[in-house]
Amino acid sequence: MDWLCEREMTVYQTIFSMSGDAAKLDRFERRFAWFKQRLEERKEVWGVFPASWRVPQTLCLTFCKITKAAVKRLLSDSEEVVREDVGPLIKTVVATNKFEKEMAALFGGPGAARDDDDDDLQDIDNLPASEARRRLEAFRKKQQAAAAAAQQQAADAAAGSATAAATGSTAEAAANAAARVAFEGAISEAFEDALKYYVAEEQKELLKHLEQLIKEEGQRGWKPPEGEDTLGCVLGSANQLFLKIRASLQRCVKLVSRGITLARLAGAFKRVLSAYAGELLKRLPKTAAGGTSSQPPYSGTDWHVRLPEEEEAVLTCILATAEYCRETTEGLGRQIAKELKPGLAVAAAAADLTDEESAFTGVASQCLSVLVLGINTRLDACLQDMLRVRWDSIESPGDDSPYVTAMRRILLAEVASRLGAALDRSQFGFFCDKMGRMFVPRFIETIYKLRKVSEKGTLQLSIDADSVRRLLLEFPKAARPLDDDADNHPYAHYVEREMGGAVNLVKVLQAKPENLVDTFILLMPANAKTVTDLARICELKGFTKKLQSELIGQYSRKVGGTTGGPAEAAPFYPSGSTSISSNPASSVPASRLGGAASPAAGLGSSSSSVPVGFGSGGPGGLGGMGSSGGPSAASNLSALKMSVNTFTRELASSMSISRGNTGDGGGGSPMHGGGSGGSSRDGKATLFKPGGLNFNMQQTAARTREGLAKLANLGKLGGGSD
């Protein structure tokens, strides 16, 4: 056999020496035509040998070995020519791969040829966007179907192996399989190193195509193609780019190589996709400082982003494009992994497009960040209007202030309808969360920056704060009314908690000087119970420096845990105000004790409904101290009365009397039933009319528990039982 092969190949080497036309790449395919013709001419000669010797196959493998060596010498001698023009190289590679497949089919039996059924790759650069999108979607579905078919083929192969073993044809099947493996890359492996110039040319063409696509996007204003919605649609450049990448991938797999060259081409795809992600990032609107994101504190205007309606539409399209590219890149990685030659060392790294997926995820995240900054830039104008309000000159609190109306128009009339349709559920949830966490702290900070706020100003501010809270809660429902879990979204919980703190801040502003510290400690959240916060509240109320110093001193003593005796627990009265005397009845007005006119009708009476130990006349109760105790007892009772008053106010603050059912008169208290202010025109108490009382049950319960706990602690100061 060796002598026979050497004799036949001597003829081949004589005809195709390494000189003349035979030494040119564009004439290389003549070798394959000669060998196939030689096999056909001497078919009868080879037929005299036993079929098990596989003489034609052995001759073919010898031919491939000699031709492979000739390829290496030829490429080494003409490297400069190949670098300048890869056309002849690709033509030769295509012819070589075709010859290898034909020989594998001839000597390897059925199943040797690959199923190449993707021939719809012509004129993809001129496809309309809708057709490009359709073809790419069909390609992705085909990938999924191919994966399922591969699993089925593996199962069928296992069943076929069992059948072959049962019929005694295992040896022939193994020989055919060995032949197919032997011819795969028998010659074409010699081209792998030179094909790096082909990969460079493909990358250059893809980048040039990308440059043209970006130019066309700029001419269209980065809007979707005509006939498609301008909100949340994928840009045409994304479809065109992935179709171009797909064509390059299929061309390499079918005609060039499934080995190291395909792995290199995958690297070119990565660079092109990263460049596209960079172009999308460059198109995003920028902050005044030139970035696409900002970090707290959001002071000044460096973080502002001008986002008119047209730019908002562009931003939603880029967001949709980034998500589409991320999903398609993931599918591209799976396709590359499937097409790569098994056992290739660089296969895992070549098919790993995680970094490119992360790049597009980053673009989507930046889009949402710019949206958040843009919407907050619009709302910032409303907060500036809030600062310009003369809060110390408000005479009649009532409806929402103009800045709240402007906020409502921006969020509900402008933003909700557009973003609700453009963003998917997860994107909209992310946007709401970031928007709320940026706006609410700035709203609270704006309250601190207000000038002097009068008592009526605090009433108007309370109305506004509650309106803003309800507005923020309405926003997700207005944008996505079909989402059932809008109320349970973390955004809603955050708004309830933080805007509740803003409402409590306004309640603290409404407190009298003598109750300010207690109210501050009771209502302010833990992260806002600092001396600085108290000082800022005092500034808002317009207190003198001396009064501020006294209140801060009282706060410092209370939070410092001083419990030396009843005198230290006594309520604080600023200098110049009326202090509580040893006579309880003369120090606290009767109306503040529920209408009682004397101690006997109030907390000092043994027949009072206050529990024993608080109002009884027993030796351990505060009532006994009121009659026979010294200054310590009077001070203790005063502290109790002060805490009762504070508790009553805080409990009432969680309730609101419906305005529509009250009478026109004023002066009476609806809680006591006195005067015309607590009755309607028909004479019935407003409190008991339908809709007359509206309160937050959870908030009222919380106030009740806190107040009762304080009363219980004060009851122990005299040494009485619980």
PDB file of N, CA and C in Angstrom, residues 517 520-521 529-531 534 552-562:
ATOM      1  N   VAL A 517     -40.215  69.937  72.564  1.00  0.00           N
ATOM      2  CA  VAL A 517     -39.219  68.889  72.773  1.00  0.00           C
ATOM      3  C   VAL A 517     -39.894  67.527  72.888  1.00  0.00           C
ATOM      4  N   PHE A 520     -41.106  66.527  69.522  1.00  0.00           N
ATOM      5  CA  PHE A 520     -39.949  66.188  68.688  1.00  0.00           C
ATOM      6  C   PHE A 520     -39.462  64.774  68.988  1.00  0.00           C
ATOM      7  N   ILE A 521     -39.337  64.445  70.277  1.00  0.00           N
ATOM      8  CA  ILE A 521     -38.864  63.115  70.668  1.00  0.00           C
ATOM      9  C   ILE A 521     -39.880  62.044  70.274  1.00  0.00           C
ATOM     10  N   LYS A 529     -33.456  62.584  65.056  1.00  0.00           N
ATOM     11  CA  LYS A 529     -33.553  63.084  66.438  1.00  0.00           C
ATOM     12  C   LYS A 529     -32.188  63.572  66.904  1.00  0.00           C
ATOM     13  N   THR A 530     -31.683  64.591  66.257  1.00  0.00           N
ATOM     14  CA  THR A 530     -30.398  65.150  66.635  1.00  0.00           C
ATOM     15  C   THR A 530     -30.570  66.591  67.062  1.00  0.00           C
ATOM     16  N   VAL A 531     -29.575  67.110  67.736  1.00  0.00           N
ATOM     17  CA  VAL A 531     -29.606  68.511  68.158  1.00  0.00           C
ATOM     18  C   VAL A 531     -29.671  69.424  66.941  1.00  0.00           C
ATOM     19  N   LEU A 534     -33.233  69.580  65.712  1.00  0.00           N
ATOM     20  CA  LEU A 534     -34.042  70.411  66.616  1.00  0.00           C
ATOM     21  C   LEU A 534     -33.734  71.886  66.404  1.00  0.00           C
ATOM     22  N   ILE A 552     -32.862  73.348  73.389  1.00  0.00           N
ATOM     23  CA  ILE A 552     -31.806  72.374  73.117  1.00  0.00           C
ATOM     24  C   ILE A 552     -31.260  71.809  74.417  1.00  0.00           C
ATOM     25  N   GLY A 553     -31.144  72.667  75.442  1.00  0.00           N
ATOM     26  CA  GLY A 553     -30.696  72.165  76.741  1.00  0.00           C
ATOM     27  C   GLY A 553     -31.667  71.171  77.339  1.00  0.00           C
ATOM     28  N   GLN A 554     -32.966  71.481  77.237  1.00  0.00           N
ATOM     29  CA  GLN A 554     -33.963  70.535  77.740  1.00  0.00           C
ATOM     30  C   GLN A 554     -33.891  69.202  76.990  1.00  0.00           C
ATOM     31  N   TYR A 555     -33.733  69.280  75.648  1.00  0.00           N
ATOM     32  CA  TYR A 555     -33.641  68.056  74.851  1.00  0.00           C
ATOM     33  C   TYR A 555     -32.415  67.240  75.254  1.00  0.00           C
ATOM     34  N   SER A 556     -31.312  67.923  75.491  1.00  0.00           N
ATOM     35  CA  SER A 556     -30.084  67.210  75.863  1.00  0.00           C
ATOM     36  C   SER A 556     -30.252  66.501  77.193  1.00  0.00           C
ATOM     37  N   ARG A 557     -30.943  67.140  78.140  1.00  0.00           N
ATOM     38  CA  ARG A 557     -31.160  66.492  79.440  1.00  0.00           C
ATOM     39  C   ARG A 557     -32.065  65.270  79.296  1.00  0.00           C
ATOM     40  N   LYS A 558     -33.070  65.358  78.434  1.00  0.00           N
ATOM     41  CA  LYS A 558     -34.008  64.238  78.303  1.00  0.00           C
ATOM     42  C   LYS A 558     -33.380  63.053  77.573  1.00  0.00           C
ATOM     43  N   VAL A 559     -32.703  63.321  76.505  1.00  0.00           N
ATOM     44  CA  VAL A 559     -32.103  62.206  75.781  1.00  0.00           C
ATOM     45  C   VAL A 559     -30.887  61.665  76.500  1.00  0.00           C
ATOM     46  N   GLY A 560     -30.350  62.454  77.459  1.00  0.00           N
ATOM     47  CA  GLY A 560     -29.215  61.973  78.242  1.00  0.00           C
ATOM     48  C   GLY A 560     -29.619  60.993  79.306  1.00  0.00           C
ATOM     49  N   GLY A 561     -30.937  60.791  79.524  1.00  0.00           N
ATOM     50  CA  GLY A 561     -31.411  59.777  80.465  1.00  0.00           C
ATOM     51  C   GLY A 561     -31.403  60.229  81.911  1.00  0.00           C
ATOM     52  N   THR A 562     -31.549  61.536  82.201  1.00  0.00           N
ATOM     53  CA  THR A 562     -31.555  62.021  83.587  1.00  0.00           C
ATOM     54  C   THR A 562     -32.834  61.596  84.276  1.00  0.00           C
TER      55      THR A 562
END
